């Protein structure tokens, strides 16, 4: 049954941009109304296709930032210097413009409300996007099971979803920790990469049997996933999504 | 043409023809679903299991003593990057399957770490597929699938299973890891077979 459901054909659909939110100097969230969107799981991505007047096309994949509520979808795009699609999405696209999308795609890096065990989310940079979708789905599911987010960013101004994350952290359902790699806000003594001590101090232990979602640039994901396995986490419960300027789904 | 994206002109990169929807990179991005397994060559083995259950086995020493080939091929990843003219060294599946008696039509590649991907057996034969253990003149590093990975460059790169440890031959076309979560069962980049039904 599941095979049939998952193997339906994905077709391109024309959505309309209904709202744009600037998240940081280089990232913004696009809210898109896609009339026939079939819904999605938190953590899935979609393809975006741009068409020039002469018919030239370029496509890329982006993570969905929103949990499905039956209305619009949201994607957050970080501008890749020298990129082809992301500069258009971050600088040119306007509210009211059409946007062609296809999805949802990917059934591995996802969280399902019926899934057992705590949720450990570990983000590097704009790798927070699919993890935000998971946090939103988690909130919609009533804030259970226990969940934690560790979010590694260069500096306070690099934080995407700052106000949403403050709200989530205040709700007591989710523990949110920032790790600043270049510059920390006043009163935050630690500046540095995620390491074994930090993971040990603030993440769920292997005994808690969390499902861990790690998303970020390849070197970040490699390092964190290796540390988790070394700390005794079952590799089968560590789900990763890697991306770089030319790499994965972003 | 359905729609035009207002204000989009694109940045056409001239020269080489790529499969539809792909763009050129000179880097070598990494994409995997979980932590990178670190397998020492002395603990590595490769098996071929036929549809009757017969098992053929190679350890690192016997595998690397087989005749190897230098391979230069273009790579196409379903996440849309293509990398041209990559250099590999590996053992042809024709060599590994030469003494394997089988009437099977399909193969499931299995990897350390649990990854699987399905392929028609004929796509692994006739100089189309290798178990590669060197990249660019160096031993293959774990991030890119070392100590050895399947290399099937005429299909999207997810078919070229990293950390490969065996093939299971079968009469039925079962779905592998990505194929069972919505990716295409075959994955021809020139036909842009990215997702199920493409």
PDB file of C-alpha atoms in Angstrom, chain A residues 3-241:
ATOM      1  CA  UNK A   3       4.622   1.720  -2.095  1.00  0.00           C
ATOM      2  CA  UNK A   4       1.668   2.798  -4.203  1.00  0.00           C
ATOM      3  CA  UNK A   5       1.188   5.944  -2.191  1.00  0.00           C
ATOM      4  CA  UNK A   6       4.820   6.952  -2.406  1.00  0.00           C
ATOM      5  CA  UNK A   7       5.247   6.129  -6.044  1.00  0.00           C
ATOM      6  CA  UNK A   8       2.683   8.480  -7.486  1.00  0.00           C
ATOM      7  CA  UNK A   9       4.115  10.742 -10.160  1.00  0.00           C
ATOM      8  CA  UNK A  10       5.256  14.212  -9.120  1.00  0.00           C
ATOM      9  CA  UNK A  11       4.174  16.948 -11.499  1.00  0.00           C
ATOM     10  CA  UNK A  12       5.215  20.591 -11.728  1.00  0.00           C
ATOM     11  CA  UNK A  13       2.726  22.974 -10.212  1.00  0.00           C
ATOM     12  CA  UNK A  14       2.505  26.730 -10.427  1.00  0.00           C
ATOM     13  CA  UNK A  15       2.244  28.376  -7.024  1.00  0.00           C
ATOM     14  CA  UNK A  16       1.956  32.049  -6.115  1.00  0.00           C
ATOM     15  CA  UNK A  17       4.216  33.836  -3.643  1.00  0.00           C
ATOM     16  CA  UNK A  18       1.937  35.314  -0.990  1.00  0.00           C
ATOM     17  CA  UNK A  19       4.461  36.565   1.565  1.00  0.00           C
ATOM     18  CA  UNK A  20       8.219  37.040   1.906  1.00  0.00           C
ATOM     19  CA  UNK A  21      10.075  37.295   5.230  1.00  0.00           C
ATOM     20  CA  UNK A  22      13.689  38.424   5.437  1.00  0.00           C
ATOM     21  CA  UNK A  23      15.324  36.076   7.972  1.00  0.00           C
ATOM     22  CA  UNK A  24      18.941  37.279   7.867  1.00  0.00           C
ATOM     23  CA  UNK A  25      20.983  39.475   5.531  1.00  0.00           C
ATOM     24  CA  UNK A  26      21.316  36.538   3.129  1.00  0.00           C
ATOM     25  CA  UNK A  27      18.283  34.325   3.746  1.00  0.00           C
ATOM     26  CA  UNK A  28      14.585  34.772   3.291  1.00  0.00           C
ATOM     27  CA  UNK A  29      11.455  32.707   3.665  1.00  0.00           C
ATOM     28  CA  UNK A  30       8.998  32.429   0.795  1.00  0.00           C
ATOM     29  CA  UNK A  31       5.390  31.618   1.573  1.00  0.00           C
ATOM     30  CA  UNK A  32       3.829  30.014  -1.489  1.00  0.00           C
ATOM     31  CA  UNK A  33       0.247  29.132  -2.198  1.00  0.00           C
ATOM     32  CA  UNK A  34       0.220  25.933  -4.263  1.00  0.00           C
ATOM     33  CA  UNK A  35      -3.406  25.046  -5.032  1.00  0.00           C
ATOM     34  CA  UNK A  36      -2.875  21.294  -5.499  1.00  0.00           C
ATOM     35  CA  UNK A  37      -0.094  20.694  -2.997  1.00  0.00           C
ATOM     36  CA  UNK A  38      -0.566  17.118  -1.744  1.00  0.00           C
ATOM     37  CA  UNK A  39       0.859  17.820   1.734  1.00  0.00           C
ATOM     38  CA  UNK A  40       4.241  16.801   3.112  1.00  0.00           C
ATOM     39  CA  UNK A  41       6.105  15.405   6.082  1.00  0.00           C
ATOM     40  CA  UNK A  42       8.404  17.570   8.182  1.00  0.00           C
ATOM     41  CA  UNK A  43      11.929  17.257   6.782  1.00  0.00           C
ATOM     42  CA  UNK A  44      10.987  16.750   3.131  1.00  0.00           C
ATOM     43  CA  UNK A  45      12.136  19.021   0.314  1.00  0.00           C
ATOM     44  CA  UNK A  46      10.851  20.206  -3.024  1.00  0.00           C
ATOM     45  CA  UNK A  47      12.201  21.208  -6.404  1.00  0.00           C
ATOM     46  CA  UNK A  48      11.912  24.762  -7.671  1.00  0.00           C
ATOM     47  CA  UNK A  49      12.089  25.522 -11.394  1.00  0.00           C
ATOM     48  CA  UNK A  50      12.772  28.921 -12.944  1.00  0.00           C
ATOM     49  CA  UNK A  51      12.094  29.698 -16.598  1.00  0.00           C
ATOM     50  CA  UNK A  52      13.658  32.593 -18.548  1.00  0.00           C
ATOM     51  CA  UNK A  53      11.764  34.371 -21.362  1.00  0.00           C
ATOM     52  CA  UNK A  54      13.625  32.328 -23.997  1.00  0.00           C
ATOM     53  CA  UNK A  55      12.650  29.034 -22.344  1.00  0.00           C
ATOM     54  CA  UNK A  56      15.960  28.421 -20.541  1.00  0.00           C
ATOM     55  CA  UNK A  57      15.360  26.659 -17.245  1.00  0.00           C
ATOM     56  CA  UNK A  58      17.197  26.039 -13.999  1.00  0.00           C
ATOM     57  CA  UNK A  59      16.045  23.897 -11.062  1.00  0.00           C
ATOM     58  CA  UNK A  60      17.243  23.312  -7.530  1.00  0.00           C
ATOM     59  CA  UNK A  61      15.968  21.524  -4.422  1.00  0.00           C
ATOM     60  CA  UNK A  62      15.076  23.360  -1.202  1.00  0.00           C
ATOM     61  CA  UNK A  63      13.945  22.117   2.168  1.00  0.00           C
ATOM     62  CA  UNK A  64      10.417  22.845   3.254  1.00  0.00           C
ATOM     63  CA  UNK A  65      10.475  25.039   6.357  1.00  0.00           C
ATOM     64  CA  UNK A  66       6.845  24.620   7.314  1.00  0.00           C
ATOM     65  CA  UNK A  67       4.789  21.798   8.666  1.00  0.00           C
ATOM     66  CA  UNK A  68       1.806  21.072   6.453  1.00  0.00           C
ATOM     67  CA  UNK A  69      -1.318  22.791   7.723  1.00  0.00           C
ATOM     68  CA  UNK A  70      -3.443  22.411   4.627  1.00  0.00           C
ATOM     69  CA  UNK A  71      -2.792  25.932   3.353  1.00  0.00           C
ATOM     70  CA  UNK A  72       0.485  27.419   2.132  1.00  0.00           C
ATOM     71  CA  UNK A  73       4.001  26.001   2.055  1.00  0.00           C
ATOM     72  CA  UNK A  74       7.165  27.799   3.152  1.00  0.00           C
ATOM     73  CA  UNK A  75      10.728  27.450   2.018  1.00  0.00           C
ATOM     74  CA  UNK A  76      13.727  29.316   3.364  1.00  0.00           C
ATOM     75  CA  UNK A  77      16.512  30.038   0.918  1.00  0.00           C
ATOM     76  CA  UNK A  78      20.057  31.057   1.793  1.00  0.00           C
ATOM     77  CA  UNK A  79      21.747  32.931  -1.027  1.00  0.00           C
ATOM     78  CA  UNK A  80      24.704  31.058  -2.462  1.00  0.00           C
ATOM     79  CA  UNK A  81      27.293  33.518  -3.788  1.00  0.00           C
ATOM     80  CA  UNK A  82      27.792  32.814  -7.470  1.00  0.00           C
ATOM     81  CA  UNK A  83      24.624  30.713  -7.469  1.00  0.00           C
ATOM     82  CA  UNK A  84      22.060  30.679 -10.238  1.00  0.00           C
ATOM     83  CA  UNK A  85      18.717  30.032  -8.556  1.00  0.00           C
ATOM     84  CA  UNK A  86      19.153  31.210  -4.945  1.00  0.00           C
ATOM     85  CA  UNK A  87      20.087  34.847  -5.849  1.00  0.00           C
ATOM     86  CA  UNK A  88      16.841  35.064  -7.818  1.00  0.00           C
ATOM     87  CA  UNK A  89      14.797  33.635  -4.947  1.00  0.00           C
ATOM     88  CA  UNK A  90      16.472  35.873  -2.349  1.00  0.00           C
ATOM     89  CA  UNK A  91      16.762  39.132  -4.302  1.00  0.00           C
ATOM     90  CA  UNK A  92      14.433  39.211  -7.312  1.00  0.00           C
ATOM     91  CA  UNK A  93      11.258  37.239  -6.617  1.00  0.00           C
ATOM     92  CA  UNK A  94       8.345  39.380  -5.364  1.00  0.00           C
ATOM     93  CA  UNK A  95       5.031  38.792  -3.646  1.00  0.00           C
ATOM     94  CA  UNK A  96       2.475  37.919  -6.324  1.00  0.00           C
ATOM     95  CA  UNK A  97       5.011  36.255  -8.638  1.00  0.00           C
ATOM     96  CA  UNK A  98       4.423  32.707  -9.860  1.00  0.00           C
ATOM     97  CA  UNK A  99       6.812  29.986  -8.714  1.00  0.00           C
ATOM     98  CA  UNK A 100       6.952  26.493 -10.201  1.00  0.00           C
ATOM     99  CA  UNK A 101       7.452  23.717  -7.680  1.00  0.00           C
ATOM    100  CA  UNK A 102       7.405  19.948  -7.595  1.00  0.00           C
ATOM    101  CA  UNK A 103       7.228  17.759  -4.542  1.00  0.00           C
ATOM    102  CA  UNK A 104       7.359  16.753  -1.827  1.00  0.00           C
ATOM    103  CA  UNK A 105      10.522  14.691  -2.180  1.00  0.00           C
ATOM    104  CA  UNK A 106      12.427  12.478   0.241  1.00  0.00           C
ATOM    105  CA  UNK A 107      11.062  10.058   2.790  1.00  0.00           C
ATOM    106  CA  UNK A 108      14.090   9.391   5.000  1.00  0.00           C
ATOM    107  CA  UNK A 109      15.059  12.653   6.689  1.00  0.00           C
ATOM    108  CA  UNK A 110      11.550  13.073   8.084  1.00  0.00           C
ATOM    109  CA  UNK A 111       9.808  13.117  11.429  1.00  0.00           C
ATOM    110  CA  UNK A 112       6.425  11.498  11.900  1.00  0.00           C
ATOM    111  CA  UNK A 113       4.314  12.334  14.949  1.00  0.00           C
ATOM    112  CA  UNK A 114       3.683   8.635  15.620  1.00  0.00           C
ATOM    113  CA  UNK A 115       7.410   7.962  15.775  1.00  0.00           C
ATOM    114  CA  UNK A 116       8.686   6.762  19.170  1.00  0.00           C
ATOM    115  CA  UNK A 117      11.459   8.391  21.182  1.00  0.00           C
ATOM    116  CA  UNK A 118      12.858  11.876  21.782  1.00  0.00           C
ATOM    117  CA  UNK A 119      13.904  14.143  18.929  1.00  0.00           C
ATOM    118  CA  UNK A 120      17.436  15.512  18.808  1.00  0.00           C
ATOM    119  CA  UNK A 121      17.974  18.172  16.159  1.00  0.00           C
ATOM    120  CA  UNK A 122      21.458  19.443  15.309  1.00  0.00           C
ATOM    121  CA  UNK A 123      21.782  22.225  12.733  1.00  0.00           C
ATOM    122  CA  UNK A 124      24.734  23.932  11.126  1.00  0.00           C
ATOM    123  CA  UNK A 125      23.879  27.265   9.470  1.00  0.00           C
ATOM    124  CA  UNK A 126      20.946  27.101   7.069  1.00  0.00           C
ATOM    125  CA  UNK A 127      20.746  23.376   7.824  1.00  0.00           C
ATOM    126  CA  UNK A 128      18.217  24.543  10.413  1.00  0.00           C
ATOM    127  CA  UNK A 129      15.505  24.803   7.725  1.00  0.00           C
ATOM    128  CA  UNK A 130      14.205  21.201   7.636  1.00  0.00           C
ATOM    129  CA  UNK A 131      14.706  21.010  11.419  1.00  0.00           C
ATOM    130  CA  UNK A 132      12.419  24.031  11.811  1.00  0.00           C
ATOM    131  CA  UNK A 133       9.778  22.098   9.884  1.00  0.00           C
ATOM    132  CA  UNK A 134      10.198  19.263  12.378  1.00  0.00           C
ATOM    133  CA  UNK A 135       9.867  21.670  15.334  1.00  0.00           C
ATOM    134  CA  UNK A 136       6.702  23.131  13.811  1.00  0.00           C
ATOM    135  CA  UNK A 137       5.226  19.671  13.225  1.00  0.00           C
ATOM    136  CA  UNK A 138       6.226  18.758  16.786  1.00  0.00           C
ATOM    137  CA  UNK A 139       4.424  21.831  18.144  1.00  0.00           C
ATOM    138  CA  UNK A 140       1.370  21.026  16.044  1.00  0.00           C
ATOM    139  CA  UNK A 141       1.419  17.503  17.507  1.00  0.00           C
ATOM    140  CA  UNK A 142       1.177  18.940  21.005  1.00  0.00           C
ATOM    141  CA  UNK A 143       4.842  19.349  21.902  1.00  0.00           C
ATOM    142  CA  UNK A 144       5.589  15.703  22.606  1.00  0.00           C
ATOM    143  CA  UNK A 145       7.877  13.725  22.696  1.00  0.00           C
ATOM    144  CA  UNK A 146      10.760  15.650  24.323  1.00  0.00           C
ATOM    145  CA  UNK A 147      12.829  17.539  21.758  1.00  0.00           C
ATOM    146  CA  UNK A 148      16.098  19.458  21.713  1.00  0.00           C
ATOM    147  CA  UNK A 149      17.707  21.675  19.116  1.00  0.00           C
ATOM    148  CA  UNK A 150      21.401  22.451  18.983  1.00  0.00           C
ATOM    149  CA  UNK A 151      21.986  25.176  16.414  1.00  0.00           C
ATOM    150  CA  UNK A 152      25.515  26.057  15.370  1.00  0.00           C
ATOM    151  CA  UNK A 153      25.835  29.510  13.779  1.00  0.00           C
ATOM    152  CA  UNK A 154      28.687  31.887  13.050  1.00  0.00           C
ATOM    153  CA  UNK A 155      27.292  34.860  14.938  1.00  0.00           C
ATOM    154  CA  UNK A 156      24.011  36.119  16.416  1.00  0.00           C
ATOM    155  CA  UNK A 157      23.058  37.878  13.169  1.00  0.00           C
ATOM    156  CA  UNK A 158      23.298  34.575  11.280  1.00  0.00           C
ATOM    157  CA  UNK A 159      20.433  32.999  13.227  1.00  0.00           C
ATOM    158  CA  UNK A 160      17.480  32.111  11.010  1.00  0.00           C
ATOM    159  CA  UNK A 161      14.023  32.001  12.686  1.00  0.00           C
ATOM    160  CA  UNK A 162      15.270  33.898  15.762  1.00  0.00           C
ATOM    161  CA  UNK A 163      11.846  35.020  16.995  1.00  0.00           C
ATOM    162  CA  UNK A 164      10.223  31.627  16.331  1.00  0.00           C
ATOM    163  CA  UNK A 165      13.050  29.877  18.157  1.00  0.00           C
ATOM    164  CA  UNK A 166      12.757  32.217  21.157  1.00  0.00           C
ATOM    165  CA  UNK A 167       9.061  31.444  21.308  1.00  0.00           C
ATOM    166  CA  UNK A 168       9.665  27.715  21.038  1.00  0.00           C
ATOM    167  CA  UNK A 169      12.384  27.832  23.696  1.00  0.00           C
ATOM    168  CA  UNK A 170      10.037  29.709  26.039  1.00  0.00           C
ATOM    169  CA  UNK A 171       7.341  27.048  25.718  1.00  0.00           C
ATOM    170  CA  UNK A 172       9.303  24.450  27.764  1.00  0.00           C
ATOM    171  CA  UNK A 173       8.521  21.756  25.191  1.00  0.00           C
ATOM    172  CA  UNK A 174      11.831  22.165  23.403  1.00  0.00           C
ATOM    173  CA  UNK A 175      15.310  22.905  24.696  1.00  0.00           C
ATOM    174  CA  UNK A 176      17.144  25.257  22.321  1.00  0.00           C
ATOM    175  CA  UNK A 177      20.918  25.758  22.524  1.00  0.00           C
ATOM    176  CA  UNK A 178      23.008  27.962  20.260  1.00  0.00           C
ATOM    177  CA  UNK A 179      26.668  27.282  19.557  1.00  0.00           C
ATOM    178  CA  UNK A 180      28.439  30.329  18.141  1.00  0.00           C
ATOM    179  CA  UNK A 181      31.518  29.577  16.068  1.00  0.00           C
ATOM    180  CA  UNK A 182      32.857  33.111  15.419  1.00  0.00           C
ATOM    181  CA  UNK A 183      31.165  35.627  17.665  1.00  0.00           C
ATOM    182  CA  UNK A 184      28.808  35.138  20.607  1.00  0.00           C
ATOM    183  CA  UNK A 185      26.295  37.603  22.041  1.00  0.00           C
ATOM    184  CA  UNK A 186      27.155  39.380  25.325  1.00  0.00           C
ATOM    185  CA  UNK A 187      26.964  37.021  28.304  1.00  0.00           C
ATOM    186  CA  UNK A 188      27.588  33.897  26.238  1.00  0.00           C
ATOM    187  CA  UNK A 189      31.136  32.804  26.996  1.00  0.00           C
ATOM    188  CA  UNK A 190      31.484  29.888  24.609  1.00  0.00           C
ATOM    189  CA  UNK A 191      32.741  30.480  21.083  1.00  0.00           C
ATOM    190  CA  UNK A 192      33.681  27.421  19.065  1.00  0.00           C
ATOM    191  CA  UNK A 193      32.590  24.496  17.017  1.00  0.00           C
ATOM    192  CA  UNK A 194      30.331  21.726  18.283  1.00  0.00           C
ATOM    193  CA  UNK A 195      32.554  19.202  20.048  1.00  0.00           C
ATOM    194  CA  UNK A 196      32.221  16.044  22.128  1.00  0.00           C
ATOM    195  CA  UNK A 197      31.949  17.976  25.429  1.00  0.00           C
ATOM    196  CA  UNK A 198      29.127  20.168  24.177  1.00  0.00           C
ATOM    197  CA  UNK A 199      27.235  17.178  22.765  1.00  0.00           C
ATOM    198  CA  UNK A 200      27.726  15.324  26.021  1.00  0.00           C
ATOM    199  CA  UNK A 201      26.483  18.286  28.056  1.00  0.00           C
ATOM    200  CA  UNK A 202      23.321  19.175  26.194  1.00  0.00           C
ATOM    201  CA  UNK A 203      22.066  16.386  23.931  1.00  0.00           C
ATOM    202  CA  UNK A 204      20.046  13.273  24.715  1.00  0.00           C
ATOM    203  CA  UNK A 205      22.170  10.291  25.716  1.00  0.00           C
ATOM    204  CA  UNK A 206      22.230   7.029  23.730  1.00  0.00           C
ATOM    205  CA  UNK A 207      20.152   5.511  26.581  1.00  0.00           C
ATOM    206  CA  UNK A 208      17.345   7.966  25.807  1.00  0.00           C
ATOM    207  CA  UNK A 209      17.183   6.371  22.330  1.00  0.00           C
ATOM    208  CA  UNK A 210      16.600   9.624  20.470  1.00  0.00           C
ATOM    209  CA  UNK A 211      16.276   9.899  16.735  1.00  0.00           C
ATOM    210  CA  UNK A 212      18.896  12.465  15.776  1.00  0.00           C
ATOM    211  CA  UNK A 213      18.636  14.695  12.721  1.00  0.00           C
ATOM    212  CA  UNK A 214      21.839  16.415  11.636  1.00  0.00           C
ATOM    213  CA  UNK A 215      21.715  18.939   8.803  1.00  0.00           C
ATOM    214  CA  UNK A 216      24.327  21.394   7.601  1.00  0.00           C
ATOM    215  CA  UNK A 217      27.436  21.732   5.471  1.00  0.00           C
ATOM    216  CA  UNK A 218      29.253  18.465   4.783  1.00  0.00           C
ATOM    217  CA  UNK A 219      32.233  19.018   7.138  1.00  0.00           C
ATOM    218  CA  UNK A 220      29.830  19.927   9.974  1.00  0.00           C
ATOM    219  CA  UNK A 221      27.632  16.880   9.398  1.00  0.00           C
ATOM    220  CA  UNK A 222      30.619  14.547   9.062  1.00  0.00           C
ATOM    221  CA  UNK A 223      32.135  15.826  12.310  1.00  0.00           C
ATOM    222  CA  UNK A 224      28.901  15.754  14.329  1.00  0.00           C
ATOM    223  CA  UNK A 225      27.775  12.351  13.033  1.00  0.00           C
ATOM    224  CA  UNK A 226      31.206  10.865  13.844  1.00  0.00           C
ATOM    225  CA  UNK A 227      31.049  12.338  17.374  1.00  0.00           C
ATOM    226  CA  UNK A 228      27.559  10.911  17.926  1.00  0.00           C
ATOM    227  CA  UNK A 229      28.596   7.427  16.824  1.00  0.00           C
ATOM    228  CA  UNK A 230      31.738   7.646  18.990  1.00  0.00           C
ATOM    229  CA  UNK A 231      29.513   8.628  21.954  1.00  0.00           C
ATOM    230  CA  UNK A 232      27.549   5.412  21.519  1.00  0.00           C
ATOM    231  CA  UNK A 233      24.572   6.485  19.432  1.00  0.00           C
ATOM    232  CA  UNK A 234      23.189   3.839  17.080  1.00  0.00           C
ATOM    233  CA  UNK A 235      24.178   4.957  13.536  1.00  0.00           C
ATOM    234  CA  UNK A 236      20.795   3.738  12.292  1.00  0.00           C
ATOM    235  CA  UNK A 237      19.106   6.425  14.440  1.00  0.00           C
ATOM    236  CA  UNK A 238      21.321   9.243  13.173  1.00  0.00           C
ATOM    237  CA  UNK A 239      19.794  10.759  10.048  1.00  0.00           C
ATOM    238  CA  UNK A 240      21.876  13.194   8.081  1.00  0.00           C
ATOM    239  CA  UNK A 241      21.353  15.684   5.327  1.00  0.00           C
TER     240      UNK A 241
END
